[in-house]
Amino acid sequence: MEVQLSLEFLRVVEEAAIAAARTMGQGDRHRADDCLARCFRGKSAAIRDDLRQSDHRFGNNKRHHRRAVARRALGKRRITVAERRGTDNLRQGTNKTRLDRQRMIIRLRKPRCGPIGIDIGTQSLKLVQLDGARRQIVDIARHEFNATDPDERERQLVDALRRTRETHSFRGRTAVVCLSGDQLFVQNIRVPQATGDELRRIVSTEAANRAGFGGEEAEVRFVEAGDVRQGEGFRREVILLAARKAAVHKLTQLTEEAGLETAAVDVEPGALLRGYLAQFRRDEDQQRRTMIVNVGAGSTKVVIAQGASALFVKYIDIGGRQMDESVAKHFRVSLAEAASLRRNSGDRRADQRDPEVARTLLEAVRPILARLGNELAMCLRYFSVTFRGQPVEQIVLGGGEAGEQLTDWLQPRLDIPCRLSQPLRAFERCPAHGPRAGQWDVAVGLALREVN
């Protein structure tokens, strides 16, 4: 009598394969998966044939027959009590329909780990991976760059990605990367109130006119921020995002050279918003309009949002590099010495800083901070005129340059409460990450992205 391989028996085989891997001393889940994969690839046909053949040793006792098949498939290992109970269910029957019992069904599990979020910054590479439920941190890593030549920088990037995968506990090869500010054109624009294909056509035309490239060589996306009043009528506020296809292809090529599979190419503003939502989950936080400010080494990213809706995005050409240059000029030292001086002073706790050094450094970077404050004030002014009624209620400050000193500088000048971003604290098993927690904002947001 022909007996089909059923779902219950596949579960028995899966449990046995995992137990076999652990019995061999390979407690890692990936080794168990490999064992299971080999079992299905090499043994599924043999299992099916064994089930279809009559076994004279057991006669019509199907329960013992299935145990024997499982033992042969897994190297004649003794079946455990749990596996035996699963096999006995075949004899007792289940609530499944006859059609389901006769089909071979392999149920795909939800991934145990999310993608590796890779933030390629101006001076450093940061990687973050979360579990499948996006609740725990699997691993994080950071690697600094010291090359200024583009070709050498790309070589260092590939080497760093390979080495990081070898020395850390990242799982799988799926990665999410993002375009940097110099690869992306971002601007809030106003277009006629249109929908569907007509709106896409209008935005594509605007992208070609404003960004200087379009058509087949451009990747154009947009976010509808809302309808705003202009004169006597209304127009639609849209956040335009455009990039050259060559830049996207180059980014995916570099990650593939490092042995990774690019599941998605994201943008920094989207990652920042995703990371913010993971930190602030209360209903009142979702209703509050917030300015997210990420001060990195090369630029400052600004996102004004209400809940999950982005309303305004802007890149400001001010960052840690300009501050280092200002300190180097003030103290007449090299750029590397200026960067080291700023890091050593800023990373210390307030009660451990030399007051004289801190005051002198603040004087050196004051012109840069003043420019940054003016740019942020103009962003707030544009937003208040465009989206009337509800003002920005708080500023969340992140990025590698975020710290208490910068918060204390901006809050009285912008007259809005400022707080530091803590992206890693939103998850369980938060590892030690140093004093500059905000530098992980983008990488965490990329790791939070859902991919197919």
C-alpha positions as MATLAB code, in Angstrom:
seq = 'MEVQLSLEFLRVVEEAAIAAARTMGQGDRHRADDCLARCFRGKSAAIRDDLRQSDHRFGNNKRHHRRAVARRALGKRRITVAERRGTDNLRQGTNKTRLDRQRMIIRLRKPRCGPIGIDIGTQSLKLVQLDGARRQIVDIARHEFNATDPDERERQLVDALRRTRETHSFRGRTAVVCLSGDQLFVQNIRVPQATGDELRRIVSTEAANRAGFGGEEAEVRFVEAGDVRQGEGFRREVILLAARKAAVHKLTQLTEEAGLETAAVDVEPGALLRGYLAQFRRDEDQQRRTMIVNVGAGSTKVVIAQGASALFVKYIDIGGRQMDESVAKHFRVSLAEAASLRRNSGDRRADQRDPEVARTLLEAVRPILARLGNELAMCLRYFSVTFRGQPVEQIVLGGGEAGEQLTDWLQPRLDIPCRLSQPLRAFERCPAHGPRAGQWDVAVGLALREVN';
ca = [
       0.000    0.000    0.000;
       1.442    3.381   -1.037;
       1.929    5.876    1.780;
       2.691    9.532    1.063;
       5.305   11.525    2.992;
       3.240   13.779    5.299;
       3.787   17.033    7.147;
       3.945   15.296   10.526;
       6.710   12.996    9.367;
       8.683   15.934    7.964;
       8.485   17.547   11.383;
       9.882   14.369   12.910;
      12.741   14.379   10.418;
      13.433   18.067   11.152;
      13.533   17.517   14.910;
      15.771   14.508   14.424;
      18.154   16.437   12.173;
      18.454   19.270   14.700;
      18.985   16.813   17.529;
      21.607   14.988   15.453;
      23.524   18.194   14.860;
      23.478   19.030   18.548;
      24.502   15.482   19.454;
      27.582   15.893   17.277;
      28.566   18.898   19.361;
      27.352   21.490   16.873;
      24.931   23.460   19.021;
      24.834   26.327   16.545;
      21.486   26.650   14.830;
      23.093   27.148   11.402;
      24.831   23.774   11.629;
      21.487   22.214   12.453;
      19.977   23.879    9.388;
      22.789   22.513    7.228;
      22.159   19.041    8.612;
      18.463   19.399    7.882;
      19.128   20.678    4.372;
      21.418   17.733    3.632;
      18.779   15.397    5.006;
      16.118   16.747    2.641;
      18.411   16.981   -0.381;
      19.982   13.574   -0.098;
      17.434   11.517    1.758;
      13.966   12.687    0.752;
      13.798   10.355   -2.240;
      15.088    7.422   -0.206;
      12.606    8.145    2.585;
       9.746    8.243    0.111;
      10.821    4.960   -1.480;
      11.197    3.263    1.889;
       7.715    4.319    2.896;
       6.248    2.973   -0.311;
       7.891   -0.396    0.078;
       6.595   -3.024    2.445;
       8.967   -3.886    5.277;
       8.763   -7.606    6.103;
      10.407   -7.137    9.474;
       7.525   -5.003   10.725;
       4.702   -6.229    8.554;
       1.749   -3.869    8.709;
       2.949   -2.024   11.811;
       3.269    1.422   10.213;
       4.418    3.120   13.401;
       7.550    0.949   13.755;
       8.083    1.136   10.015;
       8.240    4.941   10.060;
      10.649    4.893   13.012;
      12.947    2.634   11.058;
      12.820    4.925    8.022;
      13.713    7.921   10.170;
      16.627    6.043   11.748;
      18.010    5.066    8.366;
      17.650    8.619    7.035;
      19.580   10.046    9.983;
      22.371    7.541   10.183;
      20.559    4.876   12.239;
      20.513    7.095   15.336;
      18.085    6.035   18.047;
      14.851    8.049   17.884;
      14.125   10.131   20.992;
      10.890   10.076   22.965;
       9.803   13.433   21.502;
      10.385   12.177   17.966;
       8.554    8.921   18.737;
       5.531   10.860   19.945;
       5.559   12.848   16.731;
       5.699    9.624   14.705;
       2.881    8.094   16.731;
       0.663   10.985   15.687;
       0.664    9.493   12.201;
      -1.032    6.389   13.528;
      -3.465    8.266   15.730;
      -4.436   10.726   13.018;
      -4.793   14.525   13.157;
      -7.359   17.182   12.343;
      -5.736   17.785    8.964;
      -7.794   17.048    5.902;
      -7.066   13.987    3.826;
      -5.627   16.173    1.077;
      -3.150   17.801    3.484;
      -2.072   14.425    4.849;
      -1.327   13.144    1.378;
       0.738   16.133    0.264;
       4.367   16.766    1.117;
       4.277   20.255    2.677;
       7.379   22.095    3.797;
       6.392   25.071    5.900;
       8.803   27.978    5.658;
       9.825   29.378    9.009;
      10.072   33.065    9.807;
      13.736   34.119    9.565;
      15.517   33.898   12.889;
      17.599   36.964   12.036;
      16.931   40.174   10.177;
      19.253   41.620    7.538;
      22.620   43.119    8.390;
      22.240   46.894    8.366;
      25.386   48.432    6.859;
      25.987   52.150    7.337;
      28.916   53.314    5.189;
      29.795   56.660    6.687;
      32.404   59.245    5.808;
      34.958   57.992    8.326;
      33.595   54.684    9.595;
      31.660   51.556    8.717;
      28.953   50.386   11.125;
      27.030   47.098   11.045;
      24.007   46.053   13.116;
      21.919   42.879   12.983;
      18.715   42.132   14.903;
      16.823   38.907   15.420;
      13.816   37.971   13.310;
      11.363   39.596   15.717;
      13.446   42.819   15.760;
      13.662   42.679   19.559;
      17.213   41.578   20.284;
      20.609   42.578   18.946;
      22.526   39.739   17.318;
      25.771   41.691   16.906;
      27.206   45.121   16.137;
      30.559   46.155   14.680;
      32.410   49.334   13.763;
      35.449   49.896   11.544;
      37.194   53.192   10.828;
      38.478   54.333    7.430;
      41.706   56.251    6.946;
      41.886   56.439    3.148;
      40.986   59.521    1.137;
      41.518   58.030   -2.326;
      38.181   56.633   -3.616;
      39.680   53.407   -5.002;
      41.632   52.725   -1.823;
      38.556   53.495    0.240;
      36.504   50.956   -1.717;
      39.198   48.329   -1.190;
      39.227   49.043    2.548;
      35.443   48.800    2.616;
      35.369   45.345    1.021;
      38.194   44.091    3.261;
      36.483   45.466    6.360;
      33.186   43.778    5.484;
      34.878   40.428    4.912;
      36.957   40.653    8.077;
      33.979   41.740   10.174;
      31.922   38.754    9.067;
      34.796   36.435    9.977;
      35.456   37.899   13.426;
      31.884   38.622   14.566;
      28.677   36.665   15.040;
      26.643   38.044   12.149;
      24.364   35.408   10.658;
      23.535   34.939    7.025;
      24.550   37.079    4.068;
      21.470   39.265    3.582;
      22.292   42.969    3.903;
      20.577   46.339    3.633;
      22.741   49.292    2.601;
      21.952   52.945    2.016;
      22.986   55.785   -0.240;
      24.961   58.584    1.368;
      24.234   62.284    1.075;
      26.682   62.832   -1.787;
      24.967   60.054   -3.797;
      21.429   61.276   -3.197;
      19.481   64.347   -4.254;
      16.835   65.285   -1.663;
      14.492   68.268   -1.738;
      11.011   69.264   -0.584;
       9.065   70.472   -3.623;
       5.501   71.570   -4.350;
       3.617   70.146   -7.297;
       0.020   70.301   -8.536;
      -2.502   68.120   -6.737;
      -2.374   64.951   -8.794;
      -2.470   61.222   -8.112;
      -1.206   57.978   -9.589;
       0.709   58.012  -12.859;
       0.134   61.721  -13.358;
       1.848   62.543  -10.050;
       4.746   60.214  -10.865;
       5.193   61.888  -14.251;
       5.239   65.359  -12.664;
       7.774   64.310  -10.014;
      10.032   62.656  -12.614;
      10.054   65.853  -14.653;
      10.877   67.911  -11.555;
      13.682   65.495  -10.672;
      15.282   65.866  -14.094;
      15.099   69.664  -13.889;
      16.314   70.018  -10.307;
      18.812   67.177   -9.898;
      20.401   67.543  -13.315;
      19.832   63.928  -14.295;
      16.784   61.854  -15.103;
      15.280   59.399  -17.520;
      16.917   55.994  -17.783;
      19.968   56.970  -15.739;
      17.998   57.955  -12.613;
      16.212   56.186   -9.797;
      13.456   58.528   -8.595;
      11.300   58.074   -5.509;
       9.065   60.479   -3.636;
       7.099   60.756   -0.405;
       3.825   62.679   -0.264;
       4.048   64.965    2.776;
       0.591   66.525    2.431;
      -1.439   69.289    0.820;
      -0.388   72.841    1.699;
      -1.851   76.234    0.947;
      -0.076   78.389   -1.615;
      -1.712   81.685   -2.477;
      -5.405   81.174   -3.091;
      -5.137   77.453   -3.783;
      -3.531   74.239   -2.591;
      -0.536   72.313   -3.827;
       0.994   69.021   -2.809;
       4.198   68.980   -0.756;
       6.434   66.124   -1.912;
       9.835   64.935   -0.682;
      11.848   64.171   -3.810;
      14.636   61.567   -3.662;
      16.750   60.860   -6.729;
      19.992   58.971   -7.365;
      21.960   57.827  -10.359;
      21.528   54.156  -11.191;
      25.302   53.866  -11.529;
      25.725   54.828   -7.852;
      23.159   52.234   -6.781;
      24.826   49.556   -8.901;
      28.277   50.433   -7.530;
      27.057   50.122   -3.954;
      25.494   46.708   -4.506;
      28.593   45.550   -6.377;
      30.849   46.397   -3.417;
      28.690   44.471   -0.968;
      28.566   41.475   -3.300;
      32.364   41.507   -3.575;
      32.417   41.147    0.205;
      30.254   38.017   -0.027;
      26.933   39.643    0.897;
      23.562   39.687   -0.832;
      21.950   43.120   -1.083;
      18.276   42.781   -0.193;
      17.536   46.523   -0.393;
      19.175   49.887   -1.027;
      17.699   52.384    1.423;
      18.203   56.082    2.134;
      19.506   57.618    5.360;
      16.371   59.688    6.145;
      14.204   56.573    5.993;
      16.573   54.655    8.257;
      16.647   57.528   10.763;
      12.859   57.622   10.942;
      12.693   53.863   11.423;
      15.201   54.039   14.267;
      13.290   56.883   15.904;
      10.038   54.904   15.847;
      11.779   51.984   17.568;
      12.847   54.257   20.439;
       9.641   56.251   20.899;
       6.651   53.916   20.768;
       4.085   55.628   22.985;
       0.917   57.017   21.421;
       1.809   60.551   22.460;
       5.186   60.189   20.733;
       3.425   59.115   17.538;
       1.306   62.279   17.567;
       4.207   64.601   18.338;
       6.064   66.430   15.577;
       9.771   65.795   16.036;
      12.927   67.048   14.360;
      15.498   64.259   14.016;
      19.006   65.721   13.635;
      21.870   63.364   12.787;
      25.259   65.106   12.884;
      27.803   62.872   11.183;
      31.379   63.313   10.079;
      30.577   64.663    6.624;
      27.092   66.149    6.869;
      24.011   66.664    9.008;
      20.755   64.920    8.154;
      17.474   66.578    9.175;
      14.108   64.799    9.205;
      10.920   66.359   10.581;
       8.210   63.770   11.087;
       4.944   63.054   12.807;
       4.830   59.410   13.771;
       5.832   57.345   10.746;
       5.109   60.186    8.283;
       8.090   62.181    7.040;
       7.171   65.804    6.359;
      10.528   67.467    5.681;
      14.027   66.220    4.796;
      17.225   68.167    4.268;
      20.986   67.561    4.127;
      23.244   70.242    5.618;
      26.890   70.362    4.566;
      28.166   70.667    8.138;
      29.666   67.865   10.200;
      32.536   66.659   12.311;
      35.057   67.147    9.537;
      34.413   70.893    9.447;
      34.764   71.001   13.234;
      38.107   69.193   13.043;
      39.326   71.667   10.430;
      38.298   74.579   12.631;
      40.136   73.120   15.656;
      43.237   72.392   13.565;
      43.303   75.973   12.339;
      42.729   77.383   15.834;
      45.470   75.313   17.521;
      47.745   75.111   14.460;
      47.929   71.319   14.566;
      47.316   68.581   12.011;
      43.821   67.422   11.153;
      44.432   64.043   12.823;
      45.635   65.713   16.022;
      42.619   68.020   16.046;
      40.239   65.076   15.623;
      41.957   63.172   18.433;
      41.801   66.200   20.728;
      38.069   66.647   20.137;
      37.304   62.947   20.611;
      39.299   62.607   23.820;
      37.610   65.619   25.354;
      34.096   64.888   24.127;
      34.095   61.196   25.087;
      34.888   61.901   28.726;
      32.244   62.436   31.328;
      31.499   66.031   32.253;
      33.166   65.729   35.671;
      36.349   64.325   34.092;
      36.881   66.992   31.424;
      39.493   69.678   31.756;
      37.418   72.897   31.931;
      40.090   74.945   30.186;
      40.450   72.478   27.300;
      36.665   72.192   26.920;
      36.269   75.978   26.853;
      39.043   76.395   24.267;
      37.601   73.679   22.036;
      34.172   75.278   22.220;
      35.654   78.594   21.121;
      37.375   76.854   18.206;
      34.195   75.223   16.882;
      31.833   78.100   17.738;
      31.647   79.398   14.108;
      30.699   75.907   12.873;
      28.078   75.474   15.584;
      26.637   78.902   14.794;
      26.243   77.937   11.129;
      24.605   74.653   12.116;
      22.202   76.439   14.452;
      21.235   78.915   11.725;
      20.591   76.114    9.226;
      18.389   74.237   11.684;
      16.497   77.438   12.491;
      15.781   77.942    8.774;
      14.493   74.363    8.531;
      12.125   75.034   11.421;
      11.003   78.305    9.856;
      10.218   76.666    6.504;
       8.340   73.873    8.247;
       6.258   76.206   10.397;
       5.206   78.219    7.336;
       4.435   75.130    5.242;
       2.698   72.971    7.851;
       0.747   75.358   10.019;
      -0.993   74.590   13.263;
       1.237   72.123   15.107;
       4.869   73.139   15.726;
       7.893   70.921   16.313;
       7.836   69.874   19.966;
      11.213   68.196   20.409;
      14.593   67.602   18.774;
      16.250   64.173   18.893;
      19.979   64.551   18.337;
      22.000   61.633   16.959;
      25.031   60.829   14.841;
      28.681   60.436   15.745;
      29.001   64.105   16.732;
      25.991   64.131   19.056;
      26.742   64.756   22.707;
      25.749   66.716   25.764;
      27.797   69.736   24.698;
      26.018   69.978   21.350;
      22.647   69.494   23.036;
      23.401   72.257   25.530;
      24.420   74.548   22.666;
      21.369   73.991   20.443;
      18.530   73.899   22.971;
      18.592   77.555   24.106;
      19.203   78.847   20.575;
      16.359   76.899   18.965;
      14.118   77.173   22.035;
      12.997   73.547   21.667;
      13.737   70.682   24.099;
      16.640   68.542   22.854;
      17.440   64.966   23.800;
      20.093   62.492   22.718;
      19.208   59.484   20.594;
      19.840   56.051   22.149;
      19.065   53.667   19.272;
      20.550   50.506   20.795;
      18.675   50.780   24.085;
      15.412   49.990   22.324;
      16.482   46.325   22.081;
      17.317   43.492   24.433;
      20.905   42.321   24.906;
      22.284   45.771   24.203;
      26.101   45.449   23.975;
      28.659   47.995   25.126;
      28.811   50.679   22.448;
      30.920   53.502   23.863;
      29.939   57.085   24.664;
      28.680   58.035   21.176;
      25.505   55.963   21.042;
      23.930   58.151   18.366;
      26.410   56.968   15.742;
      24.368   53.746   15.399;
      21.167   55.541   14.311;
      21.382   54.777   10.594;
      22.685   51.212   10.967;
      19.872   50.338   13.389;
      17.294   51.812   11.023;
      18.659   49.716    8.169;
      18.603   46.570   10.317;
      14.937   47.268   11.128;
      13.890   47.229    7.492;
      11.636   44.355    6.453;
      12.904   42.478    3.405;
      11.485   39.615    1.370;
];
